Amino acid sequence: MRTTIVLFFLFSSIGAWAQLDSLKQVLATMPDSEEKLKWIPQTCFAYRKSDPDILEALAKEGLVIAKRMGDSRMPAIYNNILGSAYWLRGDNENAATYYLEALRIATENEDYRSIASSNSNLGNVYDAMGNYKRAIVHGKLAAAAAESMQDTVRLASIYLNLGKAFAENLVLDTALQFLRKAIVFKQAIGDVDGEALLHNNVGSILIEMDSLEVAEKHLQKAKDTFENKKHFLVNDLYSNLAVLHAKRGRYSLAQVYVDSAIEMSQKSGDPLSLIHAYEDKKDISAAEGSYKKAFKAFEKLYELDQSVRGEEVQKKVEVLQLKYEEEKNQKQIALLEKEKAEEQLFLFRTLITGVFVISFLLFLILILRLKVKNSKLKEKDLQNQLVQKKKELTSYALNFIQKNELMGELTEKINELKKESLPDTNKGLNKINTMISDSFRIDQDWENFKLMFEEVHPDFFALLKKQYPDLGNAELKLSALLRLNMNLKESSRVLGISPESVKTARYRLRKKLKLEHEENLVDFFLKFENELTTSN
């Protein structure tokens, strides 16, 4: 299942600082007034997708002016703008902090428009963080506020986000209900592009539910709009159409669409879409029985995977491991800070004792300064150790990005090549054998990372396996990634499979763990580890 939502990307622009200075000068010439307070969000609207620095600077100016004027409502709007600035930068945690503050202020003032905006923004942030349960809660609160105002435009976007969150949480029937409501609102306001996007999302979910005939009708509606306008999401639509036609046995047509999706992804320079398109190409060719095409698509996938996969996963792992090391050394650093504070306080008290002990005080000051300097050196050394350990753990983490399923898939390709008895079979077998050797090394790296994971989360695998003996190695790997709070996209890249496969794996894991629909996998593993810690 491949649903789509429009995201905001950060583009750097030449002369951004000059623009900010110019805007501040305009603001400085305006007298304090209600018009001045409204001018800030109106101006920020023009930069809402492109320049977080301008958003942040103007919003902070607005908070100062609102406080000076005693305005209690506008700070909710300014905090929402600050949250959007951090979201554009990819800093979801700080974005959530500002959105929560906006929600608090709006609730105090019974400002339903800001309540709807704040909850909607929080839903988007938690969705980006992979916390679909909280995304759904805030999405519903946003919908309630927008419904009370009969704000059709806002409701269309909120229902779209709710549908996506339920789809990510594999509650597909509910996801369809919200997406279909959003379609009605998009039609009412005449948003043709938004309606087409929703039809594409609905079609993707219906394919997952095997409602192929209805799915085809929705995808055709999206196709009419996207192709006529040369929409930038047409490659995603073509991938969905390719999967649909393959499921209906129309392999020739499926190949045409998937090849078009590959070509468009190459032209747009979108590596993630290109990987998804080649993944579909491989699966469609294998289902058709065209194993040579499937093998070529697999080779291309392997090549793309090696070239584009690591960067985002590396950053995520670096952050996680750095947090672990920071927690591990936090007590030592706190003790050093406490020691410095106590020494400085002692120095102050000693200095006020009087002139008659000046000679003794000078000596004592010298000793204390040396201690403070040594404490700083120790602290710096600890920080350097944190950085070094982070790099070591990252190098281990990046090596386990292939799954054990690679071995089975490679073995299948070898068997098919043997059956075909083609002249270039030996050449193909040699390539596969090389890849198998690489896979063995990757498995070893996974074991190294597993050991380090156990240092942070002792007995996690052993007790999870004991309580749920039916879990296999692949499911244990997925459990570890969920405990690290990796979202769908990150898990896909770590495990070397498509997001659709990750969703399927999550669904199977939920069944083995016997979880209800409303129970969140990440929350389950947090609770599991808390119970594990308490029992020990």
Coordinates of C-alpha atoms in Angstrom, one line a residue:
M1 CA 0.0 0.0 0.0
R2 CA 1.4 3.3 -1.0
T3 CA -0.5 6.4 0.3
T4 CA 0.7 9.9 -0.4
I5 CA 0.6 13.1 1.6
V6 CA 2.1 16.4 0.5
L7 CA 5.1 17.3 2.7
F8 CA 6.8 20.7 3.1
F9 CA 10.5 20.7 2.0
L10 CA 13.1 23.3 3.0
F11 CA 14.8 25.1 0.2
S12 CA 17.6 27.6 0.8
S13 CA 17.2 30.9 -1.0
I14 CA 19.7 33.5 -2.0
G15 CA 19.3 36.7 -0.1
A16 CA 17.2 35.2 2.7
W17 CA 19.0 37.3 5.3
A18 CA 18.5 40.5 3.3
Q19 CA 14.8 39.7 3.1
L20 CA 14.6 39.2 6.8
D21 CA 16.3 42.5 7.5
S22 CA 14.0 44.3 5.2
L23 CA 10.9 42.7 6.8
K24 CA 12.2 43.7 10.3
Q25 CA 12.6 47.3 9.1
V26 CA 9.1 47.4 7.9
L27 CA 7.9 46.0 11.2
A28 CA 9.9 48.5 13.2
T29 CA 8.2 51.4 11.3
M30 CA 4.7 50.2 12.2
P31 CA 3.1 51.5 15.4
D32 CA 1.8 48.9 17.9
S33 CA -1.7 48.0 16.8
E34 CA -4.0 45.2 15.9
E35 CA -3.0 45.7 12.3
K36 CA 0.7 45.1 13.2
L37 CA -0.1 41.9 15.1
K38 CA -2.0 40.6 12.0
W39 CA 0.7 41.7 9.6
I40 CA 3.1 39.2 11.0
P41 CA 1.1 35.9 10.3
Q42 CA 0.0 37.3 6.9
T43 CA 3.6 37.9 5.9
C44 CA 4.7 34.5 7.3
F45 CA 2.2 32.8 5.1
A46 CA 4.3 33.7 2.0
Y47 CA 7.3 31.9 3.5
R48 CA 5.4 29.0 5.1
K49 CA 7.0 26.4 2.8
S50 CA 10.4 27.9 2.2
D51 CA 12.2 29.8 4.9
P52 CA 12.1 28.7 8.5
D53 CA 14.5 31.5 9.6
I54 CA 12.1 34.2 8.5
L55 CA 9.2 32.3 10.2
E56 CA 11.1 32.0 13.5
A57 CA 12.4 35.6 13.6
L58 CA 9.0 37.2 12.8
A59 CA 7.1 34.9 15.2
K60 CA 9.4 35.8 18.1
E61 CA 9.1 39.5 17.3
G62 CA 5.3 39.0 17.3
L63 CA 5.4 37.4 20.8
V64 CA 7.3 40.4 22.2
I65 CA 4.8 42.8 20.6
A66 CA 1.8 40.8 21.8
K67 CA 3.2 40.8 25.4
R68 CA 3.8 44.5 25.2
M69 CA 0.3 45.2 24.0
G70 CA -1.3 42.7 26.4
D71 CA -2.9 40.6 23.6
S72 CA -3.6 37.0 24.9
R73 CA -4.9 35.4 21.6
M74 CA -2.2 36.1 19.0
P75 CA 0.6 34.2 20.9
A76 CA -1.2 31.0 19.9
I77 CA -0.8 31.9 16.2
Y78 CA 2.8 32.9 16.7
N79 CA 3.6 29.6 18.6
N80 CA 2.1 27.7 15.7
I81 CA 4.3 29.6 13.3
L82 CA 7.4 28.8 15.5
G83 CA 6.4 25.1 15.4
S84 CA 6.2 25.2 11.6
A85 CA 9.7 26.7 11.4
Y86 CA 11.1 23.8 13.4
W87 CA 9.0 21.3 11.4
L88 CA 10.5 22.7 8.1
R89 CA 14.0 22.1 9.6
G90 CA 13.0 18.5 10.5
D91 CA 13.2 19.1 14.2
N92 CA 9.9 17.4 15.2
E93 CA 10.5 17.4 19.0
N94 CA 10.8 21.2 19.2
A95 CA 8.0 21.6 16.7
A96 CA 5.7 19.6 19.0
T97 CA 6.8 21.7 22.0
Y98 CA 5.7 25.0 20.3
Y99 CA 2.5 23.4 18.9
L100 CA 1.5 22.2 22.4
E101 CA 2.1 25.7 23.8
A102 CA -0.1 27.1 21.0
L103 CA -2.8 24.6 21.9
R104 CA -2.6 25.6 25.6
I105 CA -3.0 29.3 24.9
A106 CA -5.8 28.7 22.3
T107 CA -7.7 26.5 24.8
E108 CA -7.5 29.1 27.5
N109 CA -8.9 31.7 25.1
E110 CA -11.5 29.3 23.6
D111 CA -10.1 30.2 20.2
Y112 CA -11.5 27.3 18.2
R113 CA -9.7 28.3 15.0
S114 CA -6.3 28.1 16.7
I115 CA -7.4 25.0 18.6
A116 CA -8.0 23.3 15.2
S117 CA -4.7 24.5 13.7
S118 CA -2.7 23.5 16.8
N119 CA -4.2 20.0 16.9
S120 CA -3.9 19.5 13.2
N121 CA -0.2 20.5 13.3
L122 CA 0.4 18.2 16.2
G123 CA -1.2 15.4 14.3
N124 CA 1.2 15.9 11.4
V125 CA 4.2 16.1 13.7
Y126 CA 3.3 12.8 15.5
D127 CA 2.6 11.2 12.2
A128 CA 6.1 12.2 11.0
M129 CA 7.5 10.7 14.2
G130 CA 5.7 7.4 13.6
N131 CA 3.5 7.9 16.7
Y132 CA 0.2 7.2 14.8
K133 CA -1.8 6.8 18.0
R134 CA -1.2 10.4 19.2
A135 CA -1.5 11.6 15.6
I136 CA -5.0 10.1 15.5
V137 CA -6.0 11.6 18.9
H138 CA -5.0 15.2 17.8
G139 CA -6.5 14.7 14.4
K140 CA -9.9 13.9 15.9
L141 CA -9.6 16.9 18.2
A142 CA -8.8 19.1 15.2
A143 CA -11.7 17.7 13.3
A144 CA -14.1 18.4 16.2
A145 CA -12.9 22.1 16.4
A146 CA -13.2 22.5 12.6
E147 CA -16.6 20.9 12.5
S148 CA -17.9 23.4 15.2
M149 CA -16.8 26.2 12.9
Q150 CA -18.1 24.4 9.7
D151 CA -14.6 25.1 8.2
T152 CA -14.8 22.9 5.0
V153 CA -11.4 23.7 3.7
R154 CA -9.7 22.8 7.0
L155 CA -11.8 19.7 7.4
A156 CA -10.7 18.4 4.0
S157 CA -7.0 18.5 5.1
I158 CA -7.7 17.1 8.6
Y159 CA -9.7 14.1 7.2
L160 CA -6.8 13.5 4.7
N161 CA -4.3 13.4 7.6
L162 CA -6.6 11.2 9.7
G163 CA -7.0 8.7 6.9
K164 CA -3.3 8.5 6.4
A165 CA -2.7 7.9 10.1
F166 CA -5.3 5.1 10.3
A167 CA -3.8 3.6 7.1
E168 CA -0.3 3.6 8.6
N169 CA -1.8 2.0 11.7
L170 CA -3.3 -0.7 9.5
V171 CA -6.9 0.2 10.4
L172 CA -7.9 0.3 6.8
D173 CA -11.7 0.5 7.0
T174 CA -11.5 3.6 9.2
A175 CA -8.8 5.1 7.0
L176 CA -11.2 4.7 4.0
Q177 CA -14.0 6.4 5.8
F178 CA -12.0 9.5 6.5
L179 CA -10.4 9.7 3.0
R180 CA -13.9 9.4 1.4
K181 CA -15.2 12.2 3.6
A182 CA -12.2 14.3 2.5
I183 CA -13.0 13.6 -1.1
V184 CA -16.5 15.1 -0.6
F185 CA -15.1 18.3 0.9
K186 CA -12.4 18.6 -1.8
Q187 CA -15.1 18.4 -4.4
A188 CA -17.2 21.0 -2.5
I189 CA -14.3 23.5 -2.5
G190 CA -13.2 22.7 -6.1
D191 CA -9.7 21.5 -5.1
V192 CA -9.1 19.2 -8.1
D193 CA -5.5 18.3 -7.3
G194 CA -6.4 17.5 -3.7
E195 CA -9.3 15.3 -4.8
A196 CA -7.0 13.4 -7.2
L197 CA -4.4 12.9 -4.4
L198 CA -7.2 11.4 -2.3
H199 CA -8.4 9.1 -5.0
N200 CA -4.8 7.8 -5.4
N201 CA -4.6 7.1 -1.7
V202 CA -8.0 5.4 -1.6
G203 CA -7.0 3.2 -4.6
S204 CA -3.8 2.2 -2.8
I205 CA -5.7 1.1 0.3
L206 CA -8.3 -0.8 -1.7
I207 CA -5.5 -2.7 -3.6
E208 CA -4.2 -3.8 -0.2
M209 CA -7.7 -5.0 0.7
D210 CA -8.0 -6.8 -2.7
S211 CA -11.0 -4.6 -3.7
L212 CA -9.4 -4.3 -7.2
E213 CA -12.4 -3.2 -9.3
V214 CA -13.2 -0.3 -7.0
A215 CA -9.5 0.5 -6.6
E216 CA -9.2 0.8 -10.4
K217 CA -12.0 3.4 -10.6
H218 CA -10.4 5.6 -8.0
L219 CA -7.0 5.4 -9.6
Q220 CA -8.5 6.2 -13.0
K221 CA -10.0 9.4 -11.5
A222 CA -6.6 10.3 -10.2
K223 CA -5.0 9.5 -13.5
D224 CA -7.2 11.8 -15.4
T225 CA -6.2 14.8 -13.3
F226 CA -2.5 13.9 -12.8
E227 CA -1.7 13.2 -16.5
N228 CA -3.6 16.3 -17.8
K229 CA -1.7 18.6 -15.4
K230 CA 1.6 16.6 -15.5
H231 CA 1.4 16.4 -11.7
F232 CA 4.6 15.6 -9.8
L233 CA 2.9 12.6 -8.1
V234 CA 2.1 10.8 -11.3
N235 CA 5.0 8.4 -10.8
D236 CA 3.4 7.2 -7.5
L237 CA 0.1 6.8 -9.3
Y238 CA 1.7 4.7 -12.0
S239 CA 3.3 2.5 -9.4
N240 CA -0.1 1.9 -7.9
L241 CA -1.6 1.2 -11.3
A242 CA 1.2 -1.3 -12.0
V243 CA 0.5 -3.2 -8.8
L244 CA -3.2 -3.2 -9.5
H245 CA -2.9 -4.6 -13.1
A246 CA -0.4 -7.2 -12.0
K247 CA -2.9 -8.4 -9.3
R248 CA -5.6 -8.6 -12.0
G249 CA -3.3 -10.6 -14.2
R250 CA -2.6 -7.9 -16.8
Y251 CA 1.1 -8.2 -16.7
S252 CA 1.9 -6.5 -20.0
L253 CA 0.0 -3.4 -18.9
A254 CA 1.6 -3.6 -15.4
Q255 CA 5.0 -3.6 -17.0
V256 CA 4.2 -0.5 -19.0
Y257 CA 3.1 1.4 -15.9
V258 CA 6.0 0.3 -13.8
D259 CA 8.5 1.2 -16.5
S260 CA 6.9 4.7 -16.8
A261 CA 7.1 5.1 -13.0
I262 CA 10.8 4.2 -13.1
E263 CA 11.4 6.7 -16.0
M264 CA 9.6 9.5 -14.2
S265 CA 11.4 8.8 -10.9
Q266 CA 14.7 9.0 -12.7
K267 CA 13.8 12.3 -14.3
S268 CA 12.6 13.8 -11.0
G269 CA 15.8 12.6 -9.2
D270 CA 13.7 11.0 -6.4
P271 CA 15.8 8.0 -5.2
L272 CA 13.1 6.7 -2.8
S273 CA 10.4 6.6 -5.5
L274 CA 12.9 4.9 -7.8
I275 CA 13.6 2.2 -5.3
H276 CA 9.9 1.6 -4.8
A277 CA 9.4 1.4 -8.6
Y278 CA 12.2 -1.2 -9.0
E279 CA 10.8 -3.1 -6.1
D280 CA 7.4 -3.2 -7.9
K281 CA 9.2 -4.2 -11.1
K282 CA 10.9 -7.1 -9.4
D283 CA 7.7 -8.4 -7.8
I284 CA 5.6 -8.0 -11.0
S285 CA 8.2 -9.7 -13.2
A286 CA 8.5 -12.6 -10.7
A287 CA 4.7 -13.0 -10.6
E288 CA 4.6 -13.0 -14.4
G289 CA 7.3 -15.6 -14.6
S290 CA 9.8 -13.3 -16.3
Y291 CA 12.6 -14.2 -14.0
K292 CA 15.3 -12.6 -16.1
K293 CA 13.5 -9.2 -15.8
A294 CA 13.0 -9.8 -12.1
F295 CA 16.7 -10.6 -11.6
K296 CA 17.8 -7.4 -13.5
A297 CA 15.4 -5.4 -11.4
F298 CA 16.8 -7.0 -8.3
E299 CA 20.4 -6.1 -9.4
K300 CA 19.3 -2.5 -9.9
L301 CA 17.7 -2.5 -6.5
Y302 CA 20.9 -3.8 -4.9
E303 CA 22.9 -1.1 -6.6
L304 CA 20.5 1.7 -5.6
D305 CA 20.3 0.4 -2.1
Q306 CA 24.1 0.6 -1.7
S307 CA 24.2 4.2 -3.0
V308 CA 21.3 5.9 -1.4
R309 CA 20.2 4.0 1.7
G310 CA 22.7 4.8 4.5
E311 CA 22.5 8.6 5.1
E312 CA 19.2 9.0 6.9
V313 CA 19.5 5.7 8.8
Q314 CA 23.0 6.7 9.9
K315 CA 21.7 10.0 11.3
K316 CA 19.0 8.2 13.2
V317 CA 21.3 5.6 14.6
E318 CA 23.9 8.3 15.6
V319 CA 21.2 10.2 17.5
L320 CA 20.0 7.0 19.3
Q321 CA 23.4 5.8 20.2
L322 CA 24.5 9.3 21.3
K323 CA 21.4 9.5 23.6
Y324 CA 22.4 6.1 25.0
E325 CA 25.9 7.2 25.8
E326 CA 24.7 10.5 27.2
E327 CA 22.3 8.7 29.5
K328 CA 25.1 6.3 30.5
N329 CA 27.5 9.1 31.4
Q330 CA 24.9 11.6 32.6
K331 CA 25.6 10.8 36.3
Q332 CA 29.3 11.3 35.9
I333 CA 28.8 14.7 34.1
A334 CA 26.3 15.8 36.7
L335 CA 28.8 15.0 39.5
L336 CA 31.4 17.0 37.8
E337 CA 29.0 20.0 37.4
K338 CA 28.0 19.7 41.0
E339 CA 31.7 19.6 42.1
K340 CA 32.4 22.7 40.1
A341 CA 29.4 24.5 41.6
E342 CA 30.4 23.5 45.1
E343 CA 34.0 24.6 44.5
Q344 CA 32.9 28.0 43.2
L345 CA 30.6 28.5 46.2
F346 CA 33.4 27.6 48.6
L347 CA 35.7 30.0 46.8
F348 CA 33.1 32.9 47.3
R349 CA 32.7 32.1 51.0
T350 CA 36.4 31.9 51.5
L351 CA 37.0 35.3 49.9
I352 CA 34.7 37.1 52.3
T353 CA 36.4 35.9 55.4
G354 CA 38.7 38.8 55.6
V355 CA 41.9 40.5 54.6
F356 CA 43.9 38.8 57.4
V357 CA 43.9 35.5 55.4
I358 CA 44.7 36.9 52.0
S359 CA 47.8 34.9 51.6
F360 CA 46.0 31.7 52.4
L361 CA 43.1 32.6 50.1
L362 CA 45.4 33.3 47.1
F363 CA 46.9 29.8 47.6
L364 CA 43.5 28.3 47.9
I365 CA 42.2 30.1 44.8
L366 CA 45.1 28.7 42.8
I367 CA 44.3 25.2 43.9
L368 CA 40.6 25.5 43.2
R369 CA 41.2 26.9 39.7
L370 CA 43.4 23.9 39.0
K371 CA 40.6 21.6 40.1
V372 CA 38.1 23.4 38.0
K373 CA 40.4 23.2 35.0
N374 CA 40.9 19.4 35.6
S375 CA 37.1 19.0 35.9
K376 CA 36.6 20.7 32.6
L377 CA 39.3 18.5 31.0
K378 CA 37.6 15.4 32.4
E379 CA 34.2 16.6 31.1
K380 CA 35.7 17.2 27.7
D381 CA 37.3 13.8 27.7
L382 CA 33.9 12.2 28.5
Q383 CA 32.3 14.1 25.6
N384 CA 35.1 12.9 23.2
Q385 CA 34.5 9.4 24.3
L386 CA 30.8 9.9 23.6
V387 CA 31.6 11.0 20.0
Q388 CA 34.0 8.1 19.5
K389 CA 31.5 5.5 20.8
K390 CA 28.8 7.0 18.6
K391 CA 31.0 6.5 15.5
E392 CA 31.8 2.9 16.4
L393 CA 28.1 2.1 17.1
T394 CA 27.1 3.8 13.9
S395 CA 29.5 1.8 11.8
Y396 CA 28.1 -1.4 13.3
A397 CA 24.5 -0.3 12.8
L398 CA 25.0 0.5 9.1
N399 CA 26.2 -3.0 8.4
F400 CA 23.0 -4.8 9.4
I401 CA 20.8 -3.1 6.7
Q402 CA 20.2 -6.3 4.8
K403 CA 17.8 -9.0 6.0
N404 CA 18.2 -12.8 6.2
E405 CA 15.5 -13.0 3.5
L406 CA 18.2 -11.8 1.0
M407 CA 19.6 -15.4 1.2
G408 CA 16.3 -17.0 0.3
E409 CA 15.7 -14.6 -2.6
L410 CA 19.2 -15.1 -4.0
T411 CA 18.8 -18.8 -3.8
E412 CA 15.6 -18.6 -5.7
K413 CA 17.3 -16.6 -8.5
I414 CA 20.1 -19.2 -8.7
N415 CA 17.5 -22.0 -9.1
E416 CA 15.7 -20.1 -11.8
L417 CA 18.9 -19.4 -13.7
K418 CA 19.9 -23.1 -13.6
K419 CA 16.5 -24.0 -15.1
E420 CA 16.8 -21.6 -17.9
S421 CA 20.3 -22.8 -18.9
L422 CA 21.2 -19.6 -20.5
P423 CA 24.7 -18.9 -21.9
D424 CA 25.3 -16.1 -19.3
T425 CA 24.1 -18.2 -16.4
N426 CA 27.6 -18.7 -15.0
K427 CA 28.2 -15.0 -15.0
G428 CA 24.9 -14.4 -13.1
L429 CA 25.7 -17.1 -10.6
N430 CA 29.1 -15.5 -9.9
K431 CA 27.5 -12.2 -9.2
I432 CA 25.0 -13.8 -6.8
N433 CA 27.8 -15.7 -5.0
T434 CA 29.6 -12.4 -4.4
M435 CA 26.4 -10.9 -3.0
I436 CA 25.9 -14.0 -0.8
S437 CA 29.4 -13.4 0.6
D438 CA 28.5 -9.8 1.4
S439 CA 25.3 -11.0 3.1
F440 CA 27.2 -13.3 5.5
R441 CA 29.4 -10.3 6.6
I442 CA 26.2 -8.2 7.1
D443 CA 24.7 -11.0 9.3
Q444 CA 27.8 -10.8 11.4
D445 CA 27.5 -7.1 11.8
W446 CA 23.9 -7.6 12.8
E447 CA 25.1 -9.8 15.6
N448 CA 27.6 -7.1 16.7
F449 CA 24.8 -4.6 16.8
K450 CA 22.6 -7.0 18.6
L451 CA 25.2 -7.3 21.4
M452 CA 25.3 -3.5 21.7
F453 CA 21.4 -3.3 21.7
E454 CA 21.4 -5.8 24.6
E455 CA 23.8 -3.5 26.5
V456 CA 21.1 -0.7 26.3
H457 CA 18.1 -3.1 26.6
P458 CA 19.4 -6.1 28.7
D459 CA 17.6 -9.5 28.1
F460 CA 15.2 -7.9 25.6
F461 CA 15.5 -10.6 22.9
A462 CA 15.7 -13.5 25.3
L463 CA 12.6 -12.6 27.3
L464 CA 10.7 -11.6 24.2
K465 CA 11.4 -14.9 22.7
K466 CA 10.6 -16.7 25.9
Q467 CA 7.2 -15.0 26.2
Y468 CA 6.5 -15.3 22.4
P469 CA 8.3 -18.4 21.2
D470 CA 6.7 -18.2 17.7
L471 CA 8.7 -15.1 16.8
G472 CA 11.4 -15.7 14.2
N473 CA 14.7 -13.8 13.7
A474 CA 13.2 -11.4 11.2
E475 CA 10.4 -10.5 13.7
L476 CA 12.9 -10.1 16.5
K477 CA 14.8 -7.6 14.2
L478 CA 11.6 -5.7 13.5
S479 CA 10.9 -5.7 17.3
A480 CA 14.3 -4.1 18.0
L481 CA 13.6 -1.4 15.4
L482 CA 10.2 -0.7 16.9
R483 CA 11.8 -0.4 20.3
L484 CA 14.2 2.2 18.9
N485 CA 11.0 4.0 17.6
M486 CA 12.0 3.9 14.0
N487 CA 9.2 4.8 11.7
L488 CA 8.0 3.0 8.6
K489 CA 10.4 4.7 6.1
E490 CA 13.5 4.1 8.4
S491 CA 12.6 0.5 9.1
S492 CA 12.2 -0.1 5.3
R493 CA 15.7 1.2 4.6
V494 CA 17.3 -0.7 7.5
L495 CA 15.6 -4.0 6.6
G496 CA 16.2 -3.6 2.9
I497 CA 12.5 -4.1 2.0
S498 CA 9.7 -1.9 0.7
P499 CA 7.5 0.0 3.1
E500 CA 4.6 -2.2 2.0
S501 CA 6.6 -5.3 3.1
V502 CA 7.3 -3.6 6.5
K503 CA 3.6 -3.0 6.9
T504 CA 2.9 -6.6 6.2
A505 CA 5.6 -7.7 8.6
R506 CA 4.1 -5.4 11.3
Y507 CA 0.7 -6.8 10.7
R508 CA 2.0 -10.4 11.1
L509 CA 4.0 -9.3 14.2
R510 CA 0.8 -7.8 15.7
K511 CA -1.0 -11.1 15.2
K512 CA 1.7 -13.1 16.9
L513 CA 1.8 -10.6 19.8
K514 CA -2.1 -10.9 19.9
L515 CA -2.5 -7.1 19.9
E516 CA -5.9 -5.3 19.4
H517 CA -6.3 -2.8 16.6
E518 CA -6.1 0.2 18.9
E519 CA -2.9 -1.0 20.5
N520 CA 0.3 0.6 19.2
L521 CA 3.3 -1.5 18.5
V522 CA 5.9 1.0 19.8
D523 CA 3.8 1.5 23.0
F524 CA 3.7 -2.3 23.4
F525 CA 7.5 -2.6 23.4
L526 CA 7.9 0.3 25.7
K527 CA 5.5 -1.3 28.2
F528 CA 7.1 -4.7 27.7
E529 CA 10.5 -3.3 28.6
N530 CA 9.2 -1.3 31.6
E531 CA 7.6 -4.5 33.0
L532 CA 11.0 -6.3 32.3
T533 CA 12.9 -3.6 34.2
T534 CA 10.4 -3.7 37.1
S535 CA 10.5 -7.4 37.4
N536 CA 14.3 -7.3 37.6

